[in-house]
Tab-separated table of C-alpha atoms in Angstrom:
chain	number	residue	atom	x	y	z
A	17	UNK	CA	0.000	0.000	0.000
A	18	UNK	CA	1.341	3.492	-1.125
A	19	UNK	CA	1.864	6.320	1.480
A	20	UNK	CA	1.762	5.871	5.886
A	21	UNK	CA	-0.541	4.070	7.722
A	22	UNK	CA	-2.497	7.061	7.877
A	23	UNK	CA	-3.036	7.023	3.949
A	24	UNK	CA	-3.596	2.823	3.668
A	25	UNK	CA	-6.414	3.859	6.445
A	26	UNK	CA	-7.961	5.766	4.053
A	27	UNK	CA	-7.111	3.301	0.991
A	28	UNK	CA	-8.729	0.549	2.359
A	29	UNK	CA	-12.425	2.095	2.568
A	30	UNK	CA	-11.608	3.984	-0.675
A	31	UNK	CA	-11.207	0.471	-2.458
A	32	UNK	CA	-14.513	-0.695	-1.847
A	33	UNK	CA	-16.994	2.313	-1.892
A	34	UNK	CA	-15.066	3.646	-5.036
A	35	UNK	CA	-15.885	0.067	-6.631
A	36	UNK	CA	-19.711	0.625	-5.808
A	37	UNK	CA	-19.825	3.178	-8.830
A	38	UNK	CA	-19.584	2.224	-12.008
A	39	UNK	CA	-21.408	5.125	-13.873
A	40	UNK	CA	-22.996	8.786	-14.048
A	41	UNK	CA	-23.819	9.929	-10.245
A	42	UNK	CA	-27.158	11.237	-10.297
A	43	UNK	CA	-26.615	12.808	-6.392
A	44	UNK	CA	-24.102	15.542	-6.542
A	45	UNK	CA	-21.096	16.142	-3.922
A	46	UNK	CA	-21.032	19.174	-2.115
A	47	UNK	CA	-19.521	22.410	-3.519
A	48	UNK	CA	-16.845	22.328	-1.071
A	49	UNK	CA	-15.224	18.991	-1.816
A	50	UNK	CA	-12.373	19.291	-4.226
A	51	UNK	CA	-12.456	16.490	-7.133
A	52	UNK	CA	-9.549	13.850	-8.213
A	53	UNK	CA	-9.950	12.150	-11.387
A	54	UNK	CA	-7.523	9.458	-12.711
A	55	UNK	CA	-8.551	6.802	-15.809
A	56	UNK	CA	-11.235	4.468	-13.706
A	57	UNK	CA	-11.825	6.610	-9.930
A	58	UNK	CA	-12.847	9.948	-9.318
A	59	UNK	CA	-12.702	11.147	-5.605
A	60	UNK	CA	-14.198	13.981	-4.591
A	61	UNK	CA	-12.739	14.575	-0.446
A	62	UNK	CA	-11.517	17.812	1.647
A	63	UNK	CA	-8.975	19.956	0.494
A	64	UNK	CA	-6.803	18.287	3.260
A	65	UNK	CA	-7.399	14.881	2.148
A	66	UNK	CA	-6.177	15.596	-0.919
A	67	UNK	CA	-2.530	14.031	-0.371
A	68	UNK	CA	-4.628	10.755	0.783
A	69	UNK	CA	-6.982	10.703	-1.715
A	70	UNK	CA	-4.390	10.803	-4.550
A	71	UNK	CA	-2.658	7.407	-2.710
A	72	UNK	CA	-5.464	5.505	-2.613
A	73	UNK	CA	-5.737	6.399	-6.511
A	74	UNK	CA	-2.451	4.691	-7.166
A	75	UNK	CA	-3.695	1.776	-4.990
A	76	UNK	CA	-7.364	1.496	-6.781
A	77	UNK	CA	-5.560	1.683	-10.137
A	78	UNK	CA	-3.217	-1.218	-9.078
A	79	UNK	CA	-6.260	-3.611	-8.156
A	80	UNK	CA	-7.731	-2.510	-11.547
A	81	UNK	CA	-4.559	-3.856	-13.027
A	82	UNK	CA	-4.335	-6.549	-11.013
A	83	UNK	CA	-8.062	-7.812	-12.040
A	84	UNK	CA	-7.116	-6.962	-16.194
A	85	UNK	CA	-3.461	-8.739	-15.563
A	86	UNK	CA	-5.299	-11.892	-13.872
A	87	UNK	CA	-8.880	-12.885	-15.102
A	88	UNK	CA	-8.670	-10.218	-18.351
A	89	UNK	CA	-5.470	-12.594	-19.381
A	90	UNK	CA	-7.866	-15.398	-19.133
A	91	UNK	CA	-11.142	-14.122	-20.689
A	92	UNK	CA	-11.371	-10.495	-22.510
A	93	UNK	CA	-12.716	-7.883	-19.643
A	94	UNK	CA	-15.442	-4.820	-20.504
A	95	UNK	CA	-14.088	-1.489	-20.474
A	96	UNK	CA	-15.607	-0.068	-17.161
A	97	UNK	CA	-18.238	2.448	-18.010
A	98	UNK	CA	-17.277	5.539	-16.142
A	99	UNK	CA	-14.877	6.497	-13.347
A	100	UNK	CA	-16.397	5.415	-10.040
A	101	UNK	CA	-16.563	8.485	-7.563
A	102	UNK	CA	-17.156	8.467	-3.614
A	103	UNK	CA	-17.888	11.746	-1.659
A	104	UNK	CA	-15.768	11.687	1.374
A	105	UNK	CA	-16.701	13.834	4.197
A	106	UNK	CA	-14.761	15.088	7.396
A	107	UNK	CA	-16.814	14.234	10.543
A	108	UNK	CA	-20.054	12.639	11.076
A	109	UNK	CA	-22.031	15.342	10.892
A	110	UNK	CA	-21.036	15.917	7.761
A	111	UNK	CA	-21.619	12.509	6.065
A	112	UNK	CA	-25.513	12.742	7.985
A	113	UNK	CA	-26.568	15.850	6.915
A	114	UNK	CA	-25.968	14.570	3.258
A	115	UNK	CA	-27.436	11.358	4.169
A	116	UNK	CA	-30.380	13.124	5.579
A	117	UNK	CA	-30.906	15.145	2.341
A	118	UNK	CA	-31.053	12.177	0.048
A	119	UNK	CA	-34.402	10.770	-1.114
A	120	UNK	CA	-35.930	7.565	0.707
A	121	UNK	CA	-35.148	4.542	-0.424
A	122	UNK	CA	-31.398	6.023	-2.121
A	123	UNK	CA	-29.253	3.673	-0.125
A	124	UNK	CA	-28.331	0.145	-0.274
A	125	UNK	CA	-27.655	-1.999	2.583
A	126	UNK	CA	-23.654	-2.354	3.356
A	127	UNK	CA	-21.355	-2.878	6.147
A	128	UNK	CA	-21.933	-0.182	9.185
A	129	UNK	CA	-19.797	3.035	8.170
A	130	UNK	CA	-19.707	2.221	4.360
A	131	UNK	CA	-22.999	3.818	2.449
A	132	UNK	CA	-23.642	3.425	-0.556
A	133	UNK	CA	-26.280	3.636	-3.418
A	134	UNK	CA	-25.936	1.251	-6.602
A	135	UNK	CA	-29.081	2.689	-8.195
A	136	UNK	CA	-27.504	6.281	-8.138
A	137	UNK	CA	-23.508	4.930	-8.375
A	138	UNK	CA	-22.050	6.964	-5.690
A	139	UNK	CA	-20.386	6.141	-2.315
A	140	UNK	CA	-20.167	8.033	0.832
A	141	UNK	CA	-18.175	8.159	4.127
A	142	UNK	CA	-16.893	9.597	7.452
A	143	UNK	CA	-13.095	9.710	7.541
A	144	UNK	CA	-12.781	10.167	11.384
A	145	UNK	CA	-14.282	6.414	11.229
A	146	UNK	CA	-11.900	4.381	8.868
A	147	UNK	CA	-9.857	1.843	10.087
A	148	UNK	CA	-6.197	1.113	9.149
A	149	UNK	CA	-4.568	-2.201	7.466
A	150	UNK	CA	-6.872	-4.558	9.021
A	151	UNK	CA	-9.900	-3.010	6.903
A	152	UNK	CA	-7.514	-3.217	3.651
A	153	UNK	CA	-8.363	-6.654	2.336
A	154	UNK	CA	-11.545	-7.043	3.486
A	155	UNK	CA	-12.509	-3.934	1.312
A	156	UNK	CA	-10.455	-5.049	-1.778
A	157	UNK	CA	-12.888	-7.696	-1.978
A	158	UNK	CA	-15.888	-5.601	-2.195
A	159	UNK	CA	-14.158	-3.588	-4.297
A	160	UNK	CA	-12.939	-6.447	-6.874
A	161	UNK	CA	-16.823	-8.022	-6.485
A	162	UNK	CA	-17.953	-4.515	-7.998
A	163	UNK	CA	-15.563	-4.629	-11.059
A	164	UNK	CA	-16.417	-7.956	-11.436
A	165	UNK	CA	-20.067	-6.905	-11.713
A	166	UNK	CA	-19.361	-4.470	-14.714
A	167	UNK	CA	-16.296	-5.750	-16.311
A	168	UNK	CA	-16.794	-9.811	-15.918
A	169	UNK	CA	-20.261	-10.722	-16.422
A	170	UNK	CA	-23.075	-9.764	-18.789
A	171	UNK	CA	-26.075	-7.465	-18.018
A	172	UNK	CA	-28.419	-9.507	-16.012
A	173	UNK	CA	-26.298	-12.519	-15.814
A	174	UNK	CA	-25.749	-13.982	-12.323
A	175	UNK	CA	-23.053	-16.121	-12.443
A	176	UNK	CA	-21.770	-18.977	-9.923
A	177	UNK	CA	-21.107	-18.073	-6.802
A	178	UNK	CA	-17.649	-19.744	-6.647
A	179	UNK	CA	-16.213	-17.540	-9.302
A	180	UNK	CA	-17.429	-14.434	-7.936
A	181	UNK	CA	-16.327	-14.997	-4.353
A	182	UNK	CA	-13.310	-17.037	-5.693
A	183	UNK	CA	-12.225	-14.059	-7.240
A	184	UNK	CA	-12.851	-11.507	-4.886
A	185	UNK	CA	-11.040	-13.436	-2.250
A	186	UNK	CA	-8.131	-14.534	-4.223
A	187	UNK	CA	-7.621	-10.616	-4.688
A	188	UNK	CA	-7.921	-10.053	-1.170
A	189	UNK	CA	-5.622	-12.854	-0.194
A	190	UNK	CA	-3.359	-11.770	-2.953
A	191	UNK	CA	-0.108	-9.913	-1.411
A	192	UNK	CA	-0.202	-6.192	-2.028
A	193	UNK	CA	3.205	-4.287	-1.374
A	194	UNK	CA	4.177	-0.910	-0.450
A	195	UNK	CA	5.354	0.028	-4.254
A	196	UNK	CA	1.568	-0.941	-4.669
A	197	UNK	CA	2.138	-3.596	-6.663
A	198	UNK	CA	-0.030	-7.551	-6.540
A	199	UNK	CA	2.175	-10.419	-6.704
A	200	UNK	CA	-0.023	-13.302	-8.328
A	201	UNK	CA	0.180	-16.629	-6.299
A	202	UNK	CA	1.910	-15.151	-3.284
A	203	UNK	CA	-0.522	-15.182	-0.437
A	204	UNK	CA	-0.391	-12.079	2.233
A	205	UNK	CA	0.253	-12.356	5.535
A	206	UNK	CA	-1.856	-11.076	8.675
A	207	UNK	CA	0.850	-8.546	10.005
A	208	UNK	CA	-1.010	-5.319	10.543
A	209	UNK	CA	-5.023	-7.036	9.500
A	210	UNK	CA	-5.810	-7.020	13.748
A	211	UNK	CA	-9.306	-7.058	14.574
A	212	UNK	CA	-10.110	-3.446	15.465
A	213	UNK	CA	-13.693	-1.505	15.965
A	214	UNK	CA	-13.965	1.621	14.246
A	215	UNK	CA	-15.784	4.885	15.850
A	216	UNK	CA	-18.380	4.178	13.157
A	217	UNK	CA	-18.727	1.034	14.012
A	218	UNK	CA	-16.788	-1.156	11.255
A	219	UNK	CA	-15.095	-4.536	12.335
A	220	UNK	CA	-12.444	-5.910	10.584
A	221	UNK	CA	-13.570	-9.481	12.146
A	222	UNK	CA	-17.010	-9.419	10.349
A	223	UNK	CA	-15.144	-11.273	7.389
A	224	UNK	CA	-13.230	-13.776	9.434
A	225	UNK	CA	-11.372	-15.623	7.137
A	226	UNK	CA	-9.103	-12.233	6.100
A	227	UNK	CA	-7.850	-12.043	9.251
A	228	UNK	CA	-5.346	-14.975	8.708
A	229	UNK	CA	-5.686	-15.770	5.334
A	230	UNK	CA	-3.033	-18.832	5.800
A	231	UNK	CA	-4.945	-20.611	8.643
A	232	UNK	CA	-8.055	-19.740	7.014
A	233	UNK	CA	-6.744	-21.682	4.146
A	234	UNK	CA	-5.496	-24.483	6.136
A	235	UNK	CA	-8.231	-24.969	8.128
A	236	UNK	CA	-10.518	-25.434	5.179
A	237	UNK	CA	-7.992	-28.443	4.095
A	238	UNK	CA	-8.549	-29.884	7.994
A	239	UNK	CA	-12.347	-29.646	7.291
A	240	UNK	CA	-12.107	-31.926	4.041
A	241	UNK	CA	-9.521	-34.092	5.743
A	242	UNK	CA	-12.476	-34.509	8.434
A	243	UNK	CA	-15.496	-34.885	6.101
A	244	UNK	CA	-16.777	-31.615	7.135
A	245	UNK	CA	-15.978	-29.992	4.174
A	246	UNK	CA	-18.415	-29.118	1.411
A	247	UNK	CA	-18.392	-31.250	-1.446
A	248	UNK	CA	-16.922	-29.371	-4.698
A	249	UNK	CA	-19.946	-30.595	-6.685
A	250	UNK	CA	-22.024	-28.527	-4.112
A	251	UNK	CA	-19.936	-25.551	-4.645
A	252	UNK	CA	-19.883	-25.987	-8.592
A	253	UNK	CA	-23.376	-25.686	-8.817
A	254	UNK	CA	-24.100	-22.619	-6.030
A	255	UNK	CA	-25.361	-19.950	-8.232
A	256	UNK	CA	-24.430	-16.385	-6.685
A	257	UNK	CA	-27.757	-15.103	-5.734
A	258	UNK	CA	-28.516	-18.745	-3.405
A	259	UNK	CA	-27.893	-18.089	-0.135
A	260	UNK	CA	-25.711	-20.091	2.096
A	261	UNK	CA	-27.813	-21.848	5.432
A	262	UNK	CA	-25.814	-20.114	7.257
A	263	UNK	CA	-22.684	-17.626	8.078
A	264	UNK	CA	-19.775	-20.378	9.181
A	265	UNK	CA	-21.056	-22.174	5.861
A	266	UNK	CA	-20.544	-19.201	4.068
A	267	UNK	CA	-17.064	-18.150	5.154
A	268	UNK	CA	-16.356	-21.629	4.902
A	269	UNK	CA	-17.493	-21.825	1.067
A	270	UNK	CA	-15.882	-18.874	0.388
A	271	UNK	CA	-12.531	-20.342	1.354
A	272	UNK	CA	-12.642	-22.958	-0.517
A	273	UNK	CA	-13.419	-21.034	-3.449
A	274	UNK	CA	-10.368	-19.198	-3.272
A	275	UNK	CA	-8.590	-22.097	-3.054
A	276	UNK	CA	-10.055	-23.720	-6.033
A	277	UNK	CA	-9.040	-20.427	-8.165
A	278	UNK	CA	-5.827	-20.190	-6.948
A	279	UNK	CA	-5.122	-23.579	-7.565
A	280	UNK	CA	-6.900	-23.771	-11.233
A	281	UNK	CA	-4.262	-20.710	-11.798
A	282	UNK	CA	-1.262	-21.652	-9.980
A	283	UNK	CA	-1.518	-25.064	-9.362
A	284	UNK	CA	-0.848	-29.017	-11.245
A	285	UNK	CA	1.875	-26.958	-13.425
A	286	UNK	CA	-0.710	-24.542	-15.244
A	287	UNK	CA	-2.097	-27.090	-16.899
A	288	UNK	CA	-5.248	-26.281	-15.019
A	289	UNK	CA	-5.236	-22.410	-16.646
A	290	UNK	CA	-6.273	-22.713	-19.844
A	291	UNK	CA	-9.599	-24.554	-18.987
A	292	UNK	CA	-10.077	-21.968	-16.451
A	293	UNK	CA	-10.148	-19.740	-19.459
A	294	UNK	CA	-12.890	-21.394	-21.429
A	295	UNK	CA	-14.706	-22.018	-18.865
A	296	UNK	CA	-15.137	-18.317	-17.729
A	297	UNK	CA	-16.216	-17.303	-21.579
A	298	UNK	CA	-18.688	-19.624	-20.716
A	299	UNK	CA	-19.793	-18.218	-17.598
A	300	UNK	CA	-19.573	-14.388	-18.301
A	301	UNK	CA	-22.406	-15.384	-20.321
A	302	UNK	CA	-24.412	-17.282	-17.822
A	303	UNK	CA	-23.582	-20.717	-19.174
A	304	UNK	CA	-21.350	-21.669	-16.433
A	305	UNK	CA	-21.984	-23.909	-13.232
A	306	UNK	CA	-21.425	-27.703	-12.472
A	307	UNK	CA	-21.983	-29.328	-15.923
A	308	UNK	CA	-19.761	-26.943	-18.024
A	309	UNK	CA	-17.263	-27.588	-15.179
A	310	UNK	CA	-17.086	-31.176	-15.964
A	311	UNK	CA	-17.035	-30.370	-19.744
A	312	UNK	CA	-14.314	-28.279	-19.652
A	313	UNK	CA	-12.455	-28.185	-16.462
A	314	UNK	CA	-12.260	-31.652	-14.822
A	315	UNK	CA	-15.243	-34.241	-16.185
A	316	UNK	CA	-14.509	-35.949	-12.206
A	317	UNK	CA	-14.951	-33.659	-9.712
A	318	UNK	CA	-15.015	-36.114	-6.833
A	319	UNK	CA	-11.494	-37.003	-8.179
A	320	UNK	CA	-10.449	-33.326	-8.447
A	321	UNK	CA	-11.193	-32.755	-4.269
A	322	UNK	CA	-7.497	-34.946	-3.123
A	323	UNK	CA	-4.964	-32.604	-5.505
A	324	UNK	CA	-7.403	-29.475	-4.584
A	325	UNK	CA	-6.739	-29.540	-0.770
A	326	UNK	CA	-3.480	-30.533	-1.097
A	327	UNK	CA	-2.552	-27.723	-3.277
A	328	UNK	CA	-3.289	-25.824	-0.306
A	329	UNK	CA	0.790	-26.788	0.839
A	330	UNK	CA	1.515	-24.976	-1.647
A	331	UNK	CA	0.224	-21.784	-1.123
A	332	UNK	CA	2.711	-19.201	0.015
């Protein structure tokens, strides 16, 4: 991450609420925020911020990178359709009164702290309640689930829920340096990703598995080891808008998607890559899931779960 602590604070809820805007903003920023615009973000913060605002630019353009360098290599991405802009505001009362002022039924539901409205494309937060490092990968994965959204998939398609939250995660998990560059297959460590409470209320801990991103890999292995793991067929054919039972399933499935991307790019000497690659032409168009696995990825699945986990070894 580019800058001090002070300006990967700021990055990390940058990366997801700038992702949450993929087009014209209906809702304008106040007169009295200053605007940054680079090739896919536009900012619009406090003159003070300024300094800030232009870091977490470099580090929103690297995951944008990052997502072309990885899955665009693999499948031809959409040009996003216009920069994706945030209002950032420098107290509470700030972000509230412009809250207050928007009509009824303007927001989405997100994470406490993190507003945002899809229908309008904008983004909007409080400053004084950002965590540091420990909200940094948990909000590259919102953000990489939003340019997934408009760059990935087709209008209206929905897609399987392992290679949305596959993706997302392997992002997250991905290590991210301080000369702001992704290093594919390397996995990050959990130096500086404590669970911490912000004053607005944000918990790093709400997605568990970033916390540790190594344990949360290995315990995942231990599960299928044990039986308790869930069966790849299962995951194949999760479509993204079926909910999970329940949260520990969830985090659980989402682990194990990661895994499977990482090792479908990384792993059994890249010979796993290329049908990784036709596969996801198939499902940008809403033709993927369980069957077009088999046809094009691995026709046994049950016999693809041994060299899966134990891939996980590998992961550095």
């Amino acid at each position: 991450m580019a800058g001090t602590d002070g300006g990967r604070l700021l990055a990390s809820w940058l990366a997801a609420a700038m992702a949450l805007a993929a087009g014209p903003v209906e809702v304008r920023p106040p007169e009295d925020l200053q605007a940054l615009t680079t090739r896919h973000y536009r900012i619009h913060a406090p003159a003070g911020a300024m300094a800030v605002a232009r870091e977490t630019a470099a580090d929103l353009e690297a995951l944008y990178v990052f997502l072309d360098t990885s899955v665009g290599a693999l499948t031809p991405l959409k040009a996003q359709p216009a920069q994706a802009r945030l209002f950032l505001f420098p107290g509470p009362d700030r972000l509230e009164a412009f809250l207050a002022g928007l009509p009824p039924g303007t927001l989405n539901d997100s994470f406490p702290g993190l507003p945002f409205s899809l229908t309008h494309r904008f983004a909007a937060l409080d400053s004084s309640a950002i965590l540091g490092r420990s909200d940094l990968a948990i909000l590259l994965h919102e953000a990489a689930h939003l340019l997934l959204q408009t760059s990935l998939y087709g209008e209206g398609v929905t897609g399987s829920w392992w290679v949305r939250e596959g993706i997302a995660t392997y992002i997250m998990q991905t290590r991210f340096d301080e000369n702001i560059v992704f290093t594919p297959g390397a996995i990050r460590t959990n130096e500086g990703y404590i669970a911490r409470l912000s004053p607005g209320g944000r918990a790093a801990e709400m997605v568990s598995f970033a916390l540790q991103p190594k344990r949360a890999a290995a315990g995942a292995r231990s599960a299928y080891k044990e039986g308790r793991h869930i069966p790849l067929e299962r995951l194949l054919a999760q479509e993204a808008d079926q909910p999970w039972p329940d949260v520990a399933t969830r985090d659980l499935a989402a682990v194990e998607s990661w895994i499977l991307v990482h090792f479908l790019l990384h792993g059994a000497q890249g010979e796993l890559r290329p049908r990784l690659a036709r596969y996801l032409e198939q499902e940008k168009v809403g033709k993927g899931g369980l069957d077009t696995f088999r046809r094009l990825v691995a026709g046994d699945v049950a016999a693809l779960e041994p060299p899966l986990f134990r891939h996980v070894k590998d992961m550095d």
